[in-house]
Amino acid sequence: MLGARDRKGFSRDKVDIEAMEQENDRDLDHLADRVALLKNVTHGINKEVDDQHKLLDNMDGSFMSVRGLMGAVTDKFRLVYNDKGNKRLIYGVIGVATVLFLVWYLTRR
């Protein structure tokens, strides 16, 4: 036999091939949709990474300016601390702050 035929005279093999081609076309369309979705996701990730890089660059500049300010404060504090009269004052302020902290801590219990 060359091939089974249906009522209309078409070969079953030809019908099966057409059905397979239609299924392949549907699968290709589905795959194209998934690829487009993946492309959109990767573009979103890329945009988020770029935004994060910009934020980190801005933070780096901010930290550098804070570092400069802290360096200036440290230098001034060192000048004040090196004076013997100021050392007693500094120790007194630290002592009072410690006592106040302890009183606050003990009253919270």
Coordinates of N, CA and C in Angstrom, one line a residue:
M1 N 0.8 -1.2 0.0 CA 0.0 0.0 0.0 C 0.9 1.2 0.0
L2 N 0.5 2.2 -0.7 CA 1.2 3.5 -0.8 C 0.9 4.4 0.3
G3 N -0.2 4.3 0.9 CA -0.6 5.1 2.0 C -2.1 5.1 2.1
A4 N -2.5 5.2 3.4 CA -4.0 5.1 3.6 C -4.6 6.5 3.2
R5 N -5.8 6.4 2.7 CA -6.5 7.6 2.2 C -7.8 7.7 3.0
D6 N -8.2 9.0 3.3 CA -9.5 9.2 4.0 C -10.6 9.3 3.0
R7 N -11.8 9.7 3.4 CA -12.9 9.8 2.5 C -12.8 10.7 1.3
K8 N -12.1 11.8 1.6 CA -11.9 12.9 0.5 C -10.8 12.5 -0.4
G9 N -10.1 11.5 -0.2 CA -9.0 11.1 -1.1 C -7.6 11.6 -0.7
F10 N -7.5 12.3 0.5 CA -6.2 12.9 0.9 C -5.5 11.8 1.6
S11 N -4.2 11.8 1.5 CA -3.4 10.9 2.2 C -3.3 11.3 3.7
R12 N -3.3 10.3 4.6 CA -3.2 10.6 6.0 C -1.8 11.2 6.3
D13 N -0.8 10.8 5.6 CA 0.5 11.3 5.9 C 0.6 12.8 5.6
K14 N -0.1 13.3 4.5 CA -0.2 14.7 4.2 C -0.9 15.5 5.3
V15 N -2.0 14.9 5.8 CA -2.7 15.6 6.9 C -1.9 15.7 8.2
D16 N -1.2 14.6 8.5 CA -0.3 14.6 9.6 C 0.8 15.6 9.5
I17 N 1.4 15.8 8.3 CA 2.4 16.7 8.1 C 1.9 18.1 8.2
E18 N 0.7 18.4 7.7 CA 0.1 19.8 7.8 C -0.2 20.1 9.3
A19 N -0.7 19.1 10.0 CA -0.9 19.3 11.5 C 0.4 19.5 12.2
M20 N 1.4 18.8 11.9 CA 2.7 19.0 12.5 C 3.2 20.4 12.2
E21 N 3.1 20.9 11.0 CA 3.5 22.2 10.6 C 2.8 23.3 11.3
Q22 N 1.5 23.1 11.5 CA 0.7 24.1 12.2 C 1.1 24.1 13.7
E23 N 1.4 22.9 14.3 CA 1.8 22.8 15.6 C 3.2 23.5 15.8
N24 N 4.1 23.3 14.8 CA 5.4 23.9 14.8 C 5.2 25.5 14.8
D25 N 4.3 25.9 13.9 CA 4.1 27.4 13.8 C 3.6 27.9 15.1
R26 N 2.7 27.2 15.8 CA 2.2 27.7 17.1 C 3.3 27.7 18.1
D27 N 4.1 26.7 18.1 CA 5.3 26.6 19.0 C 6.3 27.7 18.7
L28 N 6.5 28.0 17.4 CA 7.4 29.1 17.1 C 6.8 30.5 17.6
D29 N 5.5 30.7 17.4 CA 4.9 31.9 17.9 C 5.1 32.0 19.4
H30 N 4.8 30.9 20.1 CA 5.0 30.9 21.6 C 6.4 31.2 21.9
L31 N 7.4 30.6 21.2 CA 8.8 30.8 21.5 C 9.1 32.3 21.2
A32 N 8.6 32.9 20.2 CA 8.9 34.3 19.9 C 8.3 35.2 21.0
D33 N 7.1 34.9 21.5 CA 6.6 35.6 22.6 C 7.5 35.5 23.9
R34 N 8.0 34.4 24.1 CA 8.9 34.2 25.3 C 10.2 34.9 25.1
V35 N 10.7 34.9 23.9 CA 12.0 35.6 23.6 C 11.7 37.1 23.8
A36 N 10.6 37.6 23.3 CA 10.3 39.1 23.5 C 10.2 39.4 25.0
L37 N 9.6 38.5 25.7 CA 9.4 38.8 27.2 C 10.8 38.8 27.8
L38 N 11.6 37.8 27.5 CA 13.0 37.8 28.0 C 13.8 39.0 27.7
K39 N 13.6 39.5 26.4 CA 14.3 40.7 26.0 C 13.9 41.9 26.8
N40 N 12.6 42.0 27.1 CA 12.1 43.1 27.9 C 12.6 43.0 29.4
V41 N 12.7 41.8 29.9 CA 13.3 41.6 31.2 C 14.7 42.0 31.3
T42 N 15.5 41.6 30.3 CA 16.9 42.0 30.3 C 17.1 43.5 30.1
H43 N 16.3 44.1 29.3 CA 16.4 45.6 29.2 C 16.1 46.2 30.5
G44 N 15.1 45.7 31.3 CA 14.7 46.3 32.6 C 15.9 46.1 33.6
I45 N 16.5 44.9 33.5 CA 17.7 44.7 34.4 C 18.8 45.6 34.1
N46 N 19.1 45.8 32.8 CA 20.1 46.7 32.3 C 19.9 48.1 32.8
K47 N 18.6 48.6 32.7 CA 18.3 49.9 33.1 C 18.5 50.0 34.7
E48 N 18.1 49.0 35.4 CA 18.2 49.1 36.9 C 19.7 49.1 37.2
V49 N 20.5 48.3 36.5 CA 22.0 48.3 36.8 C 22.6 49.7 36.5
D50 N 22.2 50.3 35.4 CA 22.7 51.6 35.1 C 22.3 52.6 36.2
D51 N 21.0 52.6 36.6 CA 20.6 53.5 37.7 C 21.4 53.3 39.0
Q52 N 21.6 52.0 39.3 CA 22.4 51.7 40.5 C 23.8 52.2 40.4
H53 N 24.4 52.1 39.2 CA 25.8 52.6 39.0 C 25.8 54.2 39.2
K54 N 24.8 54.8 38.7 CA 24.7 56.3 38.9 C 24.6 56.6 40.3
L55 N 23.7 55.9 41.0 CA 23.5 56.2 42.5 C 24.8 55.9 43.2
L56 N 25.6 54.9 42.9 CA 26.8 54.6 43.6 C 27.9 55.7 43.3
D57 N 27.9 56.2 42.1 CA 28.8 57.2 41.7 C 28.5 58.5 42.5
N58 N 27.2 58.8 42.7 CA 26.8 60.0 43.4 C 27.2 59.8 44.9
M59 N 27.0 58.6 45.4 CA 27.3 58.3 46.8 C 28.8 58.5 47.1
D60 N 29.6 58.0 46.1 CA 31.1 58.1 46.2 C 31.5 59.6 46.4
G61 N 30.9 60.4 45.6 CA 31.2 61.9 45.7 C 30.8 62.4 47.0
S62 N 29.6 62.0 47.5 CA 29.2 62.5 48.8 C 30.1 62.0 49.9
F63 N 30.5 60.7 49.9 CA 31.4 60.2 50.9 C 32.7 60.9 50.9
M64 N 33.2 61.3 49.7 CA 34.5 62.0 49.6 C 34.4 63.4 50.3
S65 N 33.2 64.1 50.1 CA 33.1 65.4 50.7 C 32.9 65.2 52.3
V66 N 32.2 64.2 52.7 CA 32.1 63.9 54.1 C 33.5 63.5 54.7
R67 N 34.3 62.8 54.0 CA 35.6 62.4 54.4 C 36.4 63.7 54.6
G68 N 36.3 64.6 53.7 CA 37.1 65.9 53.9 C 36.6 66.6 55.1
L69 N 35.3 66.7 55.3 CA 34.8 67.4 56.5 C 35.2 66.7 57.8
M70 N 35.2 65.4 57.8 CA 35.6 64.6 59.0 C 37.1 64.8 59.3
G71 N 37.9 64.9 58.2 CA 39.3 65.1 58.4 C 39.6 66.5 59.0
A72 N 38.8 67.5 58.6 CA 39.0 68.8 59.2 C 38.5 68.9 60.6
V73 N 37.4 68.2 61.0 CA 37.0 68.1 62.3 C 38.0 67.4 63.2
T74 N 38.5 66.3 62.7 CA 39.6 65.6 63.4 C 40.8 66.4 63.7
D75 N 41.2 67.2 62.7 CA 42.4 68.0 62.9 C 42.1 69.1 64.0
K76 N 40.9 69.7 63.9 CA 40.6 70.7 64.9 C 40.5 70.1 66.3
F77 N 39.9 68.9 66.4 CA 39.8 68.2 67.7 C 41.1 67.9 68.2
R78 N 42.1 67.5 67.4 CA 43.4 67.2 67.8 C 44.1 68.4 68.4
L79 N 43.9 69.6 67.8 CA 44.5 70.8 68.3 C 43.9 71.1 69.7
V80 N 42.6 71.0 69.8 CA 42.0 71.2 71.1 C 42.5 70.2 72.2
Y81 N 42.6 69.0 71.8 CA 43.0 67.9 72.7 C 44.4 68.1 73.2
N82 N 45.3 68.6 72.4 CA 46.7 68.7 72.7 C 46.9 69.8 73.8
D83 N 46.0 70.7 74.0 CA 46.1 71.7 75.1 C 45.7 71.0 76.4
K84 N 46.6 71.1 77.4 CA 46.3 70.5 78.7 C 45.1 71.0 79.4
G85 N 44.8 72.3 79.3 CA 43.6 72.8 80.0 C 42.3 72.3 79.3
N86 N 42.4 72.1 78.0 CA 41.2 71.5 77.3 C 41.0 70.0 77.5
K87 N 42.1 69.3 77.9 CA 42.0 67.9 78.2 C 41.0 67.6 79.3
R88 N 41.2 68.5 80.4 CA 40.3 68.3 81.6 C 38.9 68.6 81.2
L89 N 38.7 69.6 80.4 CA 37.3 69.9 80.0 C 36.7 68.8 79.1
I90 N 37.5 68.2 78.2 CA 37.0 67.1 77.4 C 36.7 65.9 78.3
Y91 N 37.5 65.6 79.2 CA 37.3 64.4 80.1 C 36.0 64.7 81.0
G92 N 35.8 65.9 81.4 CA 34.6 66.3 82.2 C 33.4 66.1 81.3
V93 N 33.4 66.6 80.1 CA 32.2 66.4 79.2 C 31.9 64.9 78.9
I94 N 33.0 64.2 78.7 CA 32.8 62.7 78.5 C 32.2 62.1 79.7
G95 N 32.7 62.4 80.9 CA 32.2 61.9 82.2 C 30.7 62.2 82.4
V96 N 30.4 63.5 82.2 CA 29.0 63.9 82.4 C 28.1 63.1 81.4
A97 N 28.5 63.0 80.1 CA 27.7 62.3 79.1 C 27.5 60.8 79.5
T98 N 28.6 60.2 80.1 CA 28.5 58.8 80.5 C 27.5 58.7 81.7
V99 N 27.6 59.6 82.6 CA 26.7 59.5 83.8 C 25.2 59.7 83.3
L100 N 25.0 60.6 82.4 CA 23.6 60.8 81.9 C 23.1 59.6 81.2
F101 N 24.0 59.0 80.4 CA 23.6 57.8 79.7 C 23.3 56.6 80.7
L102 N 24.1 56.5 81.7 CA 23.8 55.4 82.7 C 22.5 55.7 83.4
V103 N 22.2 56.9 83.8 CA 20.9 57.3 84.4 C 19.8 57.0 83.5
W104 N 19.9 57.3 82.2 CA 18.9 57.1 81.3 C 18.6 55.6 81.1
Y105 N 19.7 54.8 81.0 CA 19.7 53.4 80.8 C 19.0 52.7 82.0
L106 N 19.4 53.1 83.2 CA 18.8 52.5 84.4 C 17.4 52.8 84.6
T107 N 16.9 54.0 84.2 CA 15.5 54.4 84.4 C 14.6 53.7 83.3
R108 N 15.2 53.2 82.3 CA 14.4 52.5 81.2 C 14.1 51.1 81.6
R109 N 14.9 50.5 82.5 CA 14.7 49.1 82.9 C 13.6 49.0 83.8

